[in-house]
Coordinates of C-alpha atoms and ligand atoms in Angstrom, one line a residue:
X1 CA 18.7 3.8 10.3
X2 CA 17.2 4.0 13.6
X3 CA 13.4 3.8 13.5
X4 CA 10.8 4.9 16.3
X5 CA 7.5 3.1 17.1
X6 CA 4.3 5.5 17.0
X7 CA 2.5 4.7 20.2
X8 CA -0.4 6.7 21.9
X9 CA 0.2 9.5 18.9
X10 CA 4.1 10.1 20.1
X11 CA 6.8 8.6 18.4
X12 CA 9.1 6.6 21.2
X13 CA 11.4 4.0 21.4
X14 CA 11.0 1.1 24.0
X15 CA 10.8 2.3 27.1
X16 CA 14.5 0.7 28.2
X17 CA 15.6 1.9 24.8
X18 CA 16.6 -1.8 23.2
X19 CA 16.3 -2.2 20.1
X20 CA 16.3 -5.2 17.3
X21 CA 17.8 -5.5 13.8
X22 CA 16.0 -5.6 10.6
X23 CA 17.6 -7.7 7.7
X24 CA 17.8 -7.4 4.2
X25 CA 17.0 -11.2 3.5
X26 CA 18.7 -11.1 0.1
X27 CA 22.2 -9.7 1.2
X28 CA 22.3 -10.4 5.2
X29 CA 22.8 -6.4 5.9
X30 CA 21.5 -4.5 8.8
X31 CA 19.0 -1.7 6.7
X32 CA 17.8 -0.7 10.3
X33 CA 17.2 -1.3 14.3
X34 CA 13.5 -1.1 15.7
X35 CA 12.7 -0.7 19.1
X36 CA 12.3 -3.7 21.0
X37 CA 8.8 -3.2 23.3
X38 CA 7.3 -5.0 25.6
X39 CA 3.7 -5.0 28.2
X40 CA 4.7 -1.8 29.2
X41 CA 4.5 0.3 25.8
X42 CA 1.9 -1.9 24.4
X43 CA -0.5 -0.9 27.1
X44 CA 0.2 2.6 26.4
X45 CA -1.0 2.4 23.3
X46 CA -3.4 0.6 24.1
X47 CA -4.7 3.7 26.8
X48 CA -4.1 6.0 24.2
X49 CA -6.4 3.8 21.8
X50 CA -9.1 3.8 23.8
X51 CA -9.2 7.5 24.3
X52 CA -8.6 8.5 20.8
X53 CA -11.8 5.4 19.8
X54 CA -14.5 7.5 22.2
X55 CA -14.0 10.6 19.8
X56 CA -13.3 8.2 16.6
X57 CA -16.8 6.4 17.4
X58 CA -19.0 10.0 17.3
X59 CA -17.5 10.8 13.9
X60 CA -20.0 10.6 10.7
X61 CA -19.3 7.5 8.5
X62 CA -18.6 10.1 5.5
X63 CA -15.4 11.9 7.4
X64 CA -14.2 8.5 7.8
X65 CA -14.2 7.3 4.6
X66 CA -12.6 10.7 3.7
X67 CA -9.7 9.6 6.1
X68 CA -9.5 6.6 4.7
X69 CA -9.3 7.5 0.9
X70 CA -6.6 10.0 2.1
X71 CA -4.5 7.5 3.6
X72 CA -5.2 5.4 0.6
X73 CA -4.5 8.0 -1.4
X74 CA -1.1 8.8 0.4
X75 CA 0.1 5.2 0.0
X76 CA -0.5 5.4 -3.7
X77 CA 1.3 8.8 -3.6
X78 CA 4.0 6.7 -2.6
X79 CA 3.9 2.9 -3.9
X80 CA 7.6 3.7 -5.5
X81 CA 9.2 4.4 -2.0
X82 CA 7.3 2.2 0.6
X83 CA 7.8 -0.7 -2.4
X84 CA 11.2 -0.4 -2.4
X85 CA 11.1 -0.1 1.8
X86 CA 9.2 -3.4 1.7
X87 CA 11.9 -5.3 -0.7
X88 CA 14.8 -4.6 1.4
X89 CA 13.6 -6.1 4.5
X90 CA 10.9 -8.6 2.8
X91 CA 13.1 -9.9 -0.4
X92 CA 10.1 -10.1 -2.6
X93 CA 10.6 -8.4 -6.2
X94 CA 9.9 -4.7 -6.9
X95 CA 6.8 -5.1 -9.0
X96 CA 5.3 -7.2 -6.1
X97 CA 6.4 -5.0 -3.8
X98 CA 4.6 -2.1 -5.6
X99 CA 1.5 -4.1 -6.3
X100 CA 0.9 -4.9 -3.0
X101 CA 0.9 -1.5 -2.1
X102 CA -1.9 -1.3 -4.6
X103 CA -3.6 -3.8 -2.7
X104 CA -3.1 -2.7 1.1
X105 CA -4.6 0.7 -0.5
X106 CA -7.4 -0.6 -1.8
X107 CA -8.4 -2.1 2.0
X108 CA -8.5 1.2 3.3
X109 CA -10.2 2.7 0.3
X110 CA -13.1 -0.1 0.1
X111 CA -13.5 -0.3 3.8
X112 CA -13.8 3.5 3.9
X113 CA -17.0 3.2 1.5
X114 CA -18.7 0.7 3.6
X115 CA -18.3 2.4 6.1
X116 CA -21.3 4.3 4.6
X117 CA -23.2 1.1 4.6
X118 CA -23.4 -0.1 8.1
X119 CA -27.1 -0.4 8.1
X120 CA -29.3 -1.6 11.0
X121 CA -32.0 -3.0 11.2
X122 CA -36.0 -3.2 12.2
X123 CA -37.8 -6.4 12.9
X124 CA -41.4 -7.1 13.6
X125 CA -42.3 -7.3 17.1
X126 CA -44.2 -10.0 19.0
X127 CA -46.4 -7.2 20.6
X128 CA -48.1 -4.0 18.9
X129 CA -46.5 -1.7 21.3
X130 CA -43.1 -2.6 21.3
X131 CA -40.9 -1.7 18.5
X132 CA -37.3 -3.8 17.9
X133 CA -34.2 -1.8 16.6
X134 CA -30.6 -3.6 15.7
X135 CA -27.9 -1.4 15.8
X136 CA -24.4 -1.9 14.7
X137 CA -21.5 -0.6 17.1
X138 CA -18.1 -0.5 17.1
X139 CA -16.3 -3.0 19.1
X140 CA -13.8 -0.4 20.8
X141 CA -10.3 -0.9 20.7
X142 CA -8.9 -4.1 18.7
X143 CA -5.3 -5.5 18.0
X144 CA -3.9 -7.1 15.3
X145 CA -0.4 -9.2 15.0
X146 CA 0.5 -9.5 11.6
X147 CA 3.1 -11.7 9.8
X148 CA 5.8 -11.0 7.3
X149 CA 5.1 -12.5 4.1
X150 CA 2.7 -9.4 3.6
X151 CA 4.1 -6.4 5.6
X152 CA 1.5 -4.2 4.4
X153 CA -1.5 -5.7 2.9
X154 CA -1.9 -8.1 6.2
X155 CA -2.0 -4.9 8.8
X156 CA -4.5 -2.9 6.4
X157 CA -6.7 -5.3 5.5
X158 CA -7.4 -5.2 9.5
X159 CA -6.7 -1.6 9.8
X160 CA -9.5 -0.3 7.2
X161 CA -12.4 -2.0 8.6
X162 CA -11.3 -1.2 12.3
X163 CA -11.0 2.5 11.9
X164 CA -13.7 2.7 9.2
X165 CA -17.0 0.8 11.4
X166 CA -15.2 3.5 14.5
X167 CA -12.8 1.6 16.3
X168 CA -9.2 2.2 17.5
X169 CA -6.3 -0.3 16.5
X170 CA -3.0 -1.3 18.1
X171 CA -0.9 -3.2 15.6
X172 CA 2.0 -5.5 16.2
X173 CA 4.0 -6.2 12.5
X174 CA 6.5 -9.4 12.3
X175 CA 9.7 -8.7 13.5
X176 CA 11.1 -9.5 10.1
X177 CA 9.0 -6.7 8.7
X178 CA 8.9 -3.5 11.0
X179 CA 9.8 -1.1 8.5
X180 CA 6.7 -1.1 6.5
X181 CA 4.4 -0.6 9.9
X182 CA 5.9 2.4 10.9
X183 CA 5.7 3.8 7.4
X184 CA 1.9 3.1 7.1
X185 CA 1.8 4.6 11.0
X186 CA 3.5 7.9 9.6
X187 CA 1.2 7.8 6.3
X188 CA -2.2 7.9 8.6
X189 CA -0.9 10.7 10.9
X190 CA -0.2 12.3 7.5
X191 CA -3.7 11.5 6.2
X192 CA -5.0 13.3 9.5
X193 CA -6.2 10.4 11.7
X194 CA -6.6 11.2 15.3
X195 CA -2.8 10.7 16.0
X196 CA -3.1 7.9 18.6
X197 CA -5.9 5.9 16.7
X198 CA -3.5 3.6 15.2
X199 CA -0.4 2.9 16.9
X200 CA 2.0 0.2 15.8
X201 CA 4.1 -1.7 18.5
X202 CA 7.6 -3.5 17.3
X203 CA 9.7 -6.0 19.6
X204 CA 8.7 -9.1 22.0
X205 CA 5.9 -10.7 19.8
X206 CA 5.1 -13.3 23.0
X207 CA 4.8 -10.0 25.5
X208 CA 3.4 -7.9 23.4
X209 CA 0.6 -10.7 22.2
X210 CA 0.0 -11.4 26.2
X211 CA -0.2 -7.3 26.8
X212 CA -3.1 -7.5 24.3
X213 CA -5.0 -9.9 25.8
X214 CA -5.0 -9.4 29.1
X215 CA -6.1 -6.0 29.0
X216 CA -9.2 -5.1 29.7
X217 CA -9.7 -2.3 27.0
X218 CA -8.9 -4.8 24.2
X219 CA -12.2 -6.2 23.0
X220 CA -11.0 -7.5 20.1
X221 CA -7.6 -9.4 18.3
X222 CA -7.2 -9.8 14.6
X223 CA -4.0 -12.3 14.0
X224 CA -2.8 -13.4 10.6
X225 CA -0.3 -16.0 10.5
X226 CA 0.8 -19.5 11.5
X227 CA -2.0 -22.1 13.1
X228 CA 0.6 -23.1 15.9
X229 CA 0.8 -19.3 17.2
X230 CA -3.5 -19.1 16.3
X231 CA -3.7 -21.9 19.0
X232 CA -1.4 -20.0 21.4
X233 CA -3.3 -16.6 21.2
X234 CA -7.0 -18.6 21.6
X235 CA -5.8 -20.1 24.6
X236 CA -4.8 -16.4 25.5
X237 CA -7.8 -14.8 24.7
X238 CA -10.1 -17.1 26.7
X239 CA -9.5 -16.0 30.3
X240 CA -11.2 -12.8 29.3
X241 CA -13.2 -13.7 25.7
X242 CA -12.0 -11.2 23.7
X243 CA -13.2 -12.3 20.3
X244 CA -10.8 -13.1 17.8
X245 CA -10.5 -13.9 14.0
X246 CA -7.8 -15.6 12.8
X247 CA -6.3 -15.9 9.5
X248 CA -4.0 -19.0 9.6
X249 CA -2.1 -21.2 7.7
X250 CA -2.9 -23.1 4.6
X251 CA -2.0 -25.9 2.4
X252 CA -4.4 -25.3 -1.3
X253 CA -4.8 -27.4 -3.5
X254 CA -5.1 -26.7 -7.2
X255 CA -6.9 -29.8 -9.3
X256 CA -6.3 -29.7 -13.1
X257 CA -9.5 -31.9 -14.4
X258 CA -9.3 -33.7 -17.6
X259 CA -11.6 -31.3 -19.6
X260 CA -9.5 -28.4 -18.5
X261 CA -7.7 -25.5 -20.9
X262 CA -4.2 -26.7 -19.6
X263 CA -2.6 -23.8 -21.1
X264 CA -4.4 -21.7 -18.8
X265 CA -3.9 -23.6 -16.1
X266 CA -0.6 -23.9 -16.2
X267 CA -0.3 -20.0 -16.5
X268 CA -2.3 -19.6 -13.4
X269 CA -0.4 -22.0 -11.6
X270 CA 3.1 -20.6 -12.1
X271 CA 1.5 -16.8 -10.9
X272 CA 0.0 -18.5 -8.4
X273 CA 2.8 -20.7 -7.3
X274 CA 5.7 -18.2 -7.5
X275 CA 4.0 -15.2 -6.3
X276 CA 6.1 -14.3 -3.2
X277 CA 8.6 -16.7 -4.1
X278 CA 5.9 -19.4 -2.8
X279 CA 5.1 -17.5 0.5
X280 CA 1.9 -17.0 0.5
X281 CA -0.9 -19.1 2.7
X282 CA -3.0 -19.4 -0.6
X283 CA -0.2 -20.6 -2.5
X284 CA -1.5 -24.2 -4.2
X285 CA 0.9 -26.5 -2.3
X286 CA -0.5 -29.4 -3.6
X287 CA -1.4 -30.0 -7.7
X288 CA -3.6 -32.5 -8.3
X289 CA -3.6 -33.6 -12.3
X290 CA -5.6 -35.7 -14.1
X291 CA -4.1 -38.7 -15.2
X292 CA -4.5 -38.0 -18.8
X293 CA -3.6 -34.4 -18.7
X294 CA -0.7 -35.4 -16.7
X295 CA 2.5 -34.9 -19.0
X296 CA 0.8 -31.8 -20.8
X297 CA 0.4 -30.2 -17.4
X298 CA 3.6 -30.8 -16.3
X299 CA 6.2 -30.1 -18.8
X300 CA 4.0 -27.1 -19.3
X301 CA 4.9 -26.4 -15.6
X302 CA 8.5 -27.4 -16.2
X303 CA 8.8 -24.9 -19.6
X304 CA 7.2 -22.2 -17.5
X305 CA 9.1 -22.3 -13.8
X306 CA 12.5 -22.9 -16.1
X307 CA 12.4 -19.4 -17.6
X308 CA 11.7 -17.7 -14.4
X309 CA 14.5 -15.8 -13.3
X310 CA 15.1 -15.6 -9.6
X311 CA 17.3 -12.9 -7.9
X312 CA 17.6 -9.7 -5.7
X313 CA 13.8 -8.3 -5.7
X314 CA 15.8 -4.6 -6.2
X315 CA 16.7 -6.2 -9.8
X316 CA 13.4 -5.0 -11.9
X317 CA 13.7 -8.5 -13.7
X318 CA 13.7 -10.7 -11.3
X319 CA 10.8 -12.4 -10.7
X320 CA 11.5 -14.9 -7.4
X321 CA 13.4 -13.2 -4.7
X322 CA 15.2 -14.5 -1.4
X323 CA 13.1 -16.8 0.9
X324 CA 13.1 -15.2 4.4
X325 CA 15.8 -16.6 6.5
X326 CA 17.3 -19.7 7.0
X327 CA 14.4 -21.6 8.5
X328 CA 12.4 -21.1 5.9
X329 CA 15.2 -22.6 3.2
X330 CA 15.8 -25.5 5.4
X331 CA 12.3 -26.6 5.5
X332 CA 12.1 -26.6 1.3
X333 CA 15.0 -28.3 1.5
X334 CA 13.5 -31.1 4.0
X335 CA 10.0 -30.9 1.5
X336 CA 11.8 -31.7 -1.6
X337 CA 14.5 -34.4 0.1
X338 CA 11.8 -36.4 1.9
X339 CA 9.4 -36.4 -1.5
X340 CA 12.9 -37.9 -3.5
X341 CA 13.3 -40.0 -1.1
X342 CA 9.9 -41.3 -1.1
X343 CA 10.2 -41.8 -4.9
X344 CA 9.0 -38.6 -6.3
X345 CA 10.6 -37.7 -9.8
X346 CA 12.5 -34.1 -10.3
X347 CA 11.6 -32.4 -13.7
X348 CA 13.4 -29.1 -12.1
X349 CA 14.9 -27.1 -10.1
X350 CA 15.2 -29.0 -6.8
X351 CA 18.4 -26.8 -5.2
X352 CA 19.4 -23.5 -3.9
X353 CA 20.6 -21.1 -6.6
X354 CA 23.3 -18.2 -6.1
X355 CA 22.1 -15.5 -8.4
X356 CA 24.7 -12.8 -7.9
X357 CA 27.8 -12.0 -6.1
X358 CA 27.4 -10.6 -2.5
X359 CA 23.9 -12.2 -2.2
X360 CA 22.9 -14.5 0.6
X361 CA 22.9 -18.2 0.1
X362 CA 18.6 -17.8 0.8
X363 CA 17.7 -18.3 -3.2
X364 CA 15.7 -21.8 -3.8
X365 CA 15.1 -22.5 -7.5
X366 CA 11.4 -22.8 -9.2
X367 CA 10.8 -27.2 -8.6
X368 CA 8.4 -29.4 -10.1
X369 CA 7.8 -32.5 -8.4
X370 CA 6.3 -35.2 -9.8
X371 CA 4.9 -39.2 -8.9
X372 CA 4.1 -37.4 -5.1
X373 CA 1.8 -39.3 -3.3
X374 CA 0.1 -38.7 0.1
X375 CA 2.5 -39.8 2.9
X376 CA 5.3 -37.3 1.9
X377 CA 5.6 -33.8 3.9
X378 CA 4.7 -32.0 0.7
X379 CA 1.7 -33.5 0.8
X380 CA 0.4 -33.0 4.4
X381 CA 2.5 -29.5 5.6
X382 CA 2.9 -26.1 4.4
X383 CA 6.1 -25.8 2.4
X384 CA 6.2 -22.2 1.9
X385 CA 8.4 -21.8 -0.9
X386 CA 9.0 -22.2 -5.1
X387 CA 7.7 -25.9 -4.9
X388 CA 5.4 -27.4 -7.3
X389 CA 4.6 -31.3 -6.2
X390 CA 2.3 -32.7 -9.0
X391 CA -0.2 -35.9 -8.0
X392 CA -2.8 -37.5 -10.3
X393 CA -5.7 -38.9 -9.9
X394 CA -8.3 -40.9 -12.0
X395 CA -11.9 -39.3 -11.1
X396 CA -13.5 -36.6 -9.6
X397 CA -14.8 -38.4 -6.3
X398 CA -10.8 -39.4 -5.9
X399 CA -9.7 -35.6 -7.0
X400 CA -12.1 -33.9 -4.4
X401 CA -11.5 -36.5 -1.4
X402 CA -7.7 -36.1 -1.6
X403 CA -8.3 -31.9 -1.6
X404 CA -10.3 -32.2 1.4
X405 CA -7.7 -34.9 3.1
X406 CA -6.2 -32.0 5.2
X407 CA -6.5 -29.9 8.3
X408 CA -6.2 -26.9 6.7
X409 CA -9.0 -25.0 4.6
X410 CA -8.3 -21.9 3.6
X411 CA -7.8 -21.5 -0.6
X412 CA -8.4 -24.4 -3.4
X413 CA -8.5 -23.5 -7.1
X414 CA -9.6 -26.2 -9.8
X415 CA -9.7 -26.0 -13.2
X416 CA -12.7 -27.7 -15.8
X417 CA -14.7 -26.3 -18.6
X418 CA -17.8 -28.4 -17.5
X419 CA -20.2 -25.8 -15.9
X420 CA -22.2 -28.5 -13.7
X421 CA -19.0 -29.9 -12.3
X422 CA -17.8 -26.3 -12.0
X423 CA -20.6 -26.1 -9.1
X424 CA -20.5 -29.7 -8.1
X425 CA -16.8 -29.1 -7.2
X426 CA -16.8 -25.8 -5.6
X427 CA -19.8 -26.5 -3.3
X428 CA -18.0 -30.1 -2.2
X429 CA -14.6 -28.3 -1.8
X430 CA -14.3 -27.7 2.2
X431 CA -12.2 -24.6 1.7
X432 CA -13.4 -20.8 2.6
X433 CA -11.8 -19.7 -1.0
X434 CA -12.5 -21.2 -4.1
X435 CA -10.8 -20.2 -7.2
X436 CA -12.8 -21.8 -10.1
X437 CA -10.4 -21.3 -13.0
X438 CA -9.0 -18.5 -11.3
X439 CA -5.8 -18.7 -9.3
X440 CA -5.7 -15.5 -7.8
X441 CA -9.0 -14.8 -6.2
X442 CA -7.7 -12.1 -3.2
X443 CA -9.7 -8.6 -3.4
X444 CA -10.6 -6.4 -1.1
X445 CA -14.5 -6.8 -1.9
X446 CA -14.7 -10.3 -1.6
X447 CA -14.9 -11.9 2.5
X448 CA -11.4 -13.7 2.5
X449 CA -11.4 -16.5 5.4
X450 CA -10.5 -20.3 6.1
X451 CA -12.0 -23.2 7.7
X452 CA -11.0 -26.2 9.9
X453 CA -7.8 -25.4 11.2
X454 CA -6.8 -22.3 8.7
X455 CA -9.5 -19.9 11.0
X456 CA -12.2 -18.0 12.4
X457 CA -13.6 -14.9 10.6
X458 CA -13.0 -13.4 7.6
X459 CA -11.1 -10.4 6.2
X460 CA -12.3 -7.9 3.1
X461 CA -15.9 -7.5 1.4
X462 CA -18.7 -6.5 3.8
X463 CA -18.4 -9.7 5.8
X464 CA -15.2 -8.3 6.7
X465 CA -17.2 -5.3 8.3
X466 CA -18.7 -7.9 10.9
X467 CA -15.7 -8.5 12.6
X468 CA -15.0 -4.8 14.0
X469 CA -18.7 -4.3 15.2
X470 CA -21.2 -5.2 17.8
X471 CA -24.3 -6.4 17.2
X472 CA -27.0 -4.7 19.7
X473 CA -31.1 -4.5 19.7
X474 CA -33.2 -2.3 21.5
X475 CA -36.2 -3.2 22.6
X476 CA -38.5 -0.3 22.4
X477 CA -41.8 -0.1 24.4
X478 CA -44.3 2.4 23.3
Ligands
NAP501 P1 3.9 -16.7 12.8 O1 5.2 -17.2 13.3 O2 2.7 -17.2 13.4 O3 4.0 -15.1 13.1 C1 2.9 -14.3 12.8 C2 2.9 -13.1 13.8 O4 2.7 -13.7 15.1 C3 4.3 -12.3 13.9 O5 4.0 -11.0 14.1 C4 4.9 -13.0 15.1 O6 5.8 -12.1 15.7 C5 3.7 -13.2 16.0 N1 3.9 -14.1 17.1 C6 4.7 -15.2 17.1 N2 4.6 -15.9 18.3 C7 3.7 -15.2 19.0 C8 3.1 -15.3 20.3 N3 3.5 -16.3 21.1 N4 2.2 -14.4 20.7 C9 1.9 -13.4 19.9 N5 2.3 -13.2 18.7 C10 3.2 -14.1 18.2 O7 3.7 -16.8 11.3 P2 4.8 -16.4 10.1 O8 5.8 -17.4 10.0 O9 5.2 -15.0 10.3 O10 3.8 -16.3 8.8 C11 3.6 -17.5 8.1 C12 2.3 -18.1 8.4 O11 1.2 -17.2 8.2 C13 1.9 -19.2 7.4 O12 1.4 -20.3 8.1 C14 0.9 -18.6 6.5 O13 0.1 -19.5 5.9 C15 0.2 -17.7 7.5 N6 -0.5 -16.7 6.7 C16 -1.9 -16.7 6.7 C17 -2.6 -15.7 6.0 C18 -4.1 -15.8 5.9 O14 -4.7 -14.8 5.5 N7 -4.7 -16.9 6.3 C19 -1.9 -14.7 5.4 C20 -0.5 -14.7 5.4 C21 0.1 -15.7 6.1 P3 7.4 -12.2 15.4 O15 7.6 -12.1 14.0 O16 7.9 -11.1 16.2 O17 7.8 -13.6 15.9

C-alpha cells in the first residue's frame, strides 16, 4: 500500500518522491511505504497552515466544537478499522488498539467543549478611568512530533486543543507509526475542517523537527516522547523562542504500603504494567513493596503476569503483543541481565517467548523481579517493556525518598488505606501525576504533565487549553 501525506489540504508525496517502509512489528512484513519529507514539504504545510489559521481564528467557538465532535464522532464511526490499522504497524493487541481510539476521540470531543469556555477576564484598575481587559488568543500555527507507542491518542491530545482555542497544526507522527496519522488527517477533512488546517508530515524526523523551528510562522511545538530528543528540540527552539511543552520520558514508581488492599494492587499493577506490552511513559517501572506485604504482593504479581498470554495483537486473546523493534528488545534484555547479575531473584518470565509460527523473534514474556536495589539499570532508566522489578522498603520516609531518587517525574501511583497518609504521600510525591490507589489515571479532563526532566506543560483538562493560547490585556482609557 502506498500512502500520501496531506499537506497544505492536497495529498502529495515528498517532493523527490522517496518513500520509507512501515513494519508490521509482530511478523517483519512491509504493510506499506510513506513518503519520506523533508524542510521543503514541511514548510508548505506550514504556509498553508498559517493561511487556513487566519479564517480558523474568526470562527465562533460553537462551530468548532461542532467540528470537533464530528471528527470525534468519525473516529468512533470507525474504532474497528483505524484499530486494526494501528495493530499492524504498532503490535499492541486489538482491544487496546480499539480503546485507544476511544481515547484519542474523546481529546477532540472534550477539547471541542472548552473551547466554549475560554473566558477572559476583567481586573480592577489602578485608576477610575482606565479599564483592564485579558483576552485569550490563539497562538497561530503550532507543531507537534509525536512518538509511536500511541499513534493516535499522542497527535489528538495536541490536535483538539490546537484547532479547538483557533489555531492551525502541522503534525509529524513516528516513523514507526505513519499509518494512523494519515488516517486521522483523512477523518478531519471528512469531518469538514478547513482542508489545510491540519496537515501531517511523514519522513526525516531531524529535518522535519529543524523545518519547524526555524520558521517564522511556527509559534508554537508540542513534542511527546523521549527526554534526549526534548533536549535536542529546546536547544532548537531557542534561536527564535518558540514556546514549547514537552511530554517526555518517565520512570513511575508504584509503592505498595503495608496497610494496603494488596489484591487490588496487584490488579492495578499488572493493567498498569502490561498495558502496551510495558510501553507506556506512565508505566510503574519501579515497585516499591512494603516489607511485610512483600511475598503477598509478589506471588500475587507472579500468579497474575503467568496467565497473561502474549501474542500477535490481530489474535483477540492476546493480551501482550510484539515490542517495537529490535532496540527495544535488546534494552529489556540488558534491564533484566544487569538486575541478575546484580543479585536480583527471577519469580518469572525473564526471556523472549515465540508465540506462533511466522512471528518475529520481538515477543518478551510478563517478568517479575525481585531483591532489586538502587544501582541496577531497572532502577535508574526507562525499561519500556513487560518488566516488573519489585524493591522493599521499611517506612514511609524510606518509601517516598527512593520514589523521588530520579530525574524523571512524570506518573507515581501508591497504594494505602490510611486517608492522612493518602495526602501526606501524594503532596510529598515530586511527580505531575499521582495515582492514589488508582493505576490508570489518563483522561482527557484531567491536565496530564511531568516535572524535572519528564517536561514542560501539560496536555488534557483545561490546563491543557493554556498551551495553544496567548495571554493578552488591554489597557483601556476612558
Ligand atoms: P523519540 O525517539 O524521542 O521519538 C519521538 C518523536 O520524535 C518521533 O516522531 C521521532 O521521529 C521524533 N524525533 C526523533 N529525533 C528527532 C529530532 N532530532 N528532531 C525532531 N524529532 C525527532 O521517542 P520514542 O522512542 O518514539 O518514544 C518513547 C519515549 O516517549 C519514551 O521516553 C516515553 O516515555 C516517551 N513518551 C512520553 C509520553 C508523555 O506523555 N510524557 C507519552 C508517550 C511516550 P522518528 O520516529 O521519525 O525518529
Amino acid at each position: 500500500m502506498q500512502t500520501r501525506n496531506l499537506i497544505g489540504g492536497e495529498w502529495v508525496g515528498a517532493l523527490s518522491g522517496a518513500e520509507f517502509d512501515v513494519v508490521d512489528p509482530a511478523t517483519d512484513e512491509v504493510i506499506a511505504r510513506a513518503p519520506d519529507c523533508g524542510a521543503a514539504e514541511t514548510a508548505r504545510a506550514i504556509e498553508g497552515a498559517a493561511a487556513a489559521q487566519r479564517a480558523w481564528r474568526e470562527v465562533t467557538a460553537g462551530e468548532r466544537a461542532a467540528a470537533l465532535r464530528a471528527f470525534a464522532d468519525l473516529m468512533r464511526r470507525d474504532r474497528d478499522r483505524l484499530g486494526a490499522l494501528m495493530t499492524r504497524e504498532q503490535g499492541k493487541p486489538l482491544a487496546e488498539a480499539r480503546g485507544e481510539i476511544d481515547y484519542a476521540a474523546s481529546f477532540l470531543e472534550w477539547s471541542g467543549e472548552e473551547a466554549k469556555r475560554l473566558y477572559g477576564e476583567t481586573i480592577p484598575a489602578s485608576a477610575r478611568d482606565k479599564r483592564i481587559l485579558v483576552l485569550r488568543q490563539p497562538v497561530g500555527v503550532a507543531c507537534a512530533i509525536t512518538p509511536w507507542n500511541f499513534p493516535s491518542a499522542m497527535i489528538t491530545r495536541k490536535l483538539g486543543p490546537a484547532l479547538a482555542c483557533g489555531c492551525a497544526m502541522v503534525v509529524k507522527p513516528a516513523e514507526d507509526t505513519p499509518l494512523s496519522a494519515i488516517a486521522l488527517a483523512e477523518l478531519g477533512l471528512e469531518a469538514g475542517l478547513p482542508p489545510a488546517l491540519f496537515s501531517v508530515v511523514t519522513g526525516d524526523a531531524a529535518k522535519i523537527g529543524g523545518a519547524m523551528l526555524a520558521h517564522p510562522l511556527v509559534r508554537a511545538l508540542s513534542f511527546t516522547g523521549s527526554t534526549e530528543v526534548g533536549r535536542v528540540l529546546m536547544r532548537g527552539g531557542s534561536e527564535r523562542i518558540v514556546r514549547m511543552s514537552l511530554e517526555l520520558g518517565g520512570h513511575a514508581p508504584f509503592i505498595v504500603f503495608e496497610d494496603a488492599d494488596v489484591d487490588r494492587a496487584v490488579e492495578a499493577a499488572v493493567a498498569n504494567k502490561l498495558r502496551n506490552g510495558g510501553q507506556t511513559c506512565i508505566c510503574a517501572n519501579r515497585f516499591l513493596v512494603h516489607e511485610s506485604v512483600r511475598e503477598a504482593f509478589v506471588s500475587g504479581l507472579v500468579r497474575e503476569m503467568g496467565e497473561i498470554r502474549v501474542g500477535h495483537g490481530v489474535d483477540e486473546a492476546s493480551r501482550v503483543g510484539p515490542l517495537i523493534n529490535d532496540a527495544a528488545i535488546e534494552k529489556v534484555e540488558r534491564h533484566v541481565r544487569d538486575a541478575l547479575e546484580k543479585g536480583a531473584t527471577l519469580r518469572c518470565g525473564g526471556e523472549r517467548v515465540r508465540p506462533g509460527p511466522g512471528l518475529a523473534d520481538r515477543f518478551y514474556a510478563p517478568t517479575v523481579l525481585e531483591g532489586v536495589t538502587g544501582e541496577m539499570l531497572v532502577s535508574r532508566e526507562e525499561t519500556f517493556g513487560p518488566v516488573a522489578p519489585v524493591r522493599t522498603f521499611t517506612d514511609e520516609d524510606e518509601a517516598v525518598s527512593i520514589a523521588n531518587d530520579s530525574e524523571y517525574g512524570l506518573a507515581a501511583y501508591f497504594f494505602t488505606r490510611d486517608a492522612s497518609r493518602l495526602m501526606r504521600v501524594a503532596e510529598a510525591l515530586e511527580f505531575g501525576v499521582v495515582g492514589a490507589n488508582d493505576a490508570l489515571p489518563s483522561t482527557a479532563q484531567a491536565p496530564f504533565g511531568g516535572v524535572k526532566q519528564s517536561g514542560l506543560g501539560r496536555e488534557g483538562g483545561r490546563h491543557g487549553m493554556d498551551e495553544y493560547t496567548e495571554v493578552k490585556y488591554v489597557s483601556w482609557g476612558l
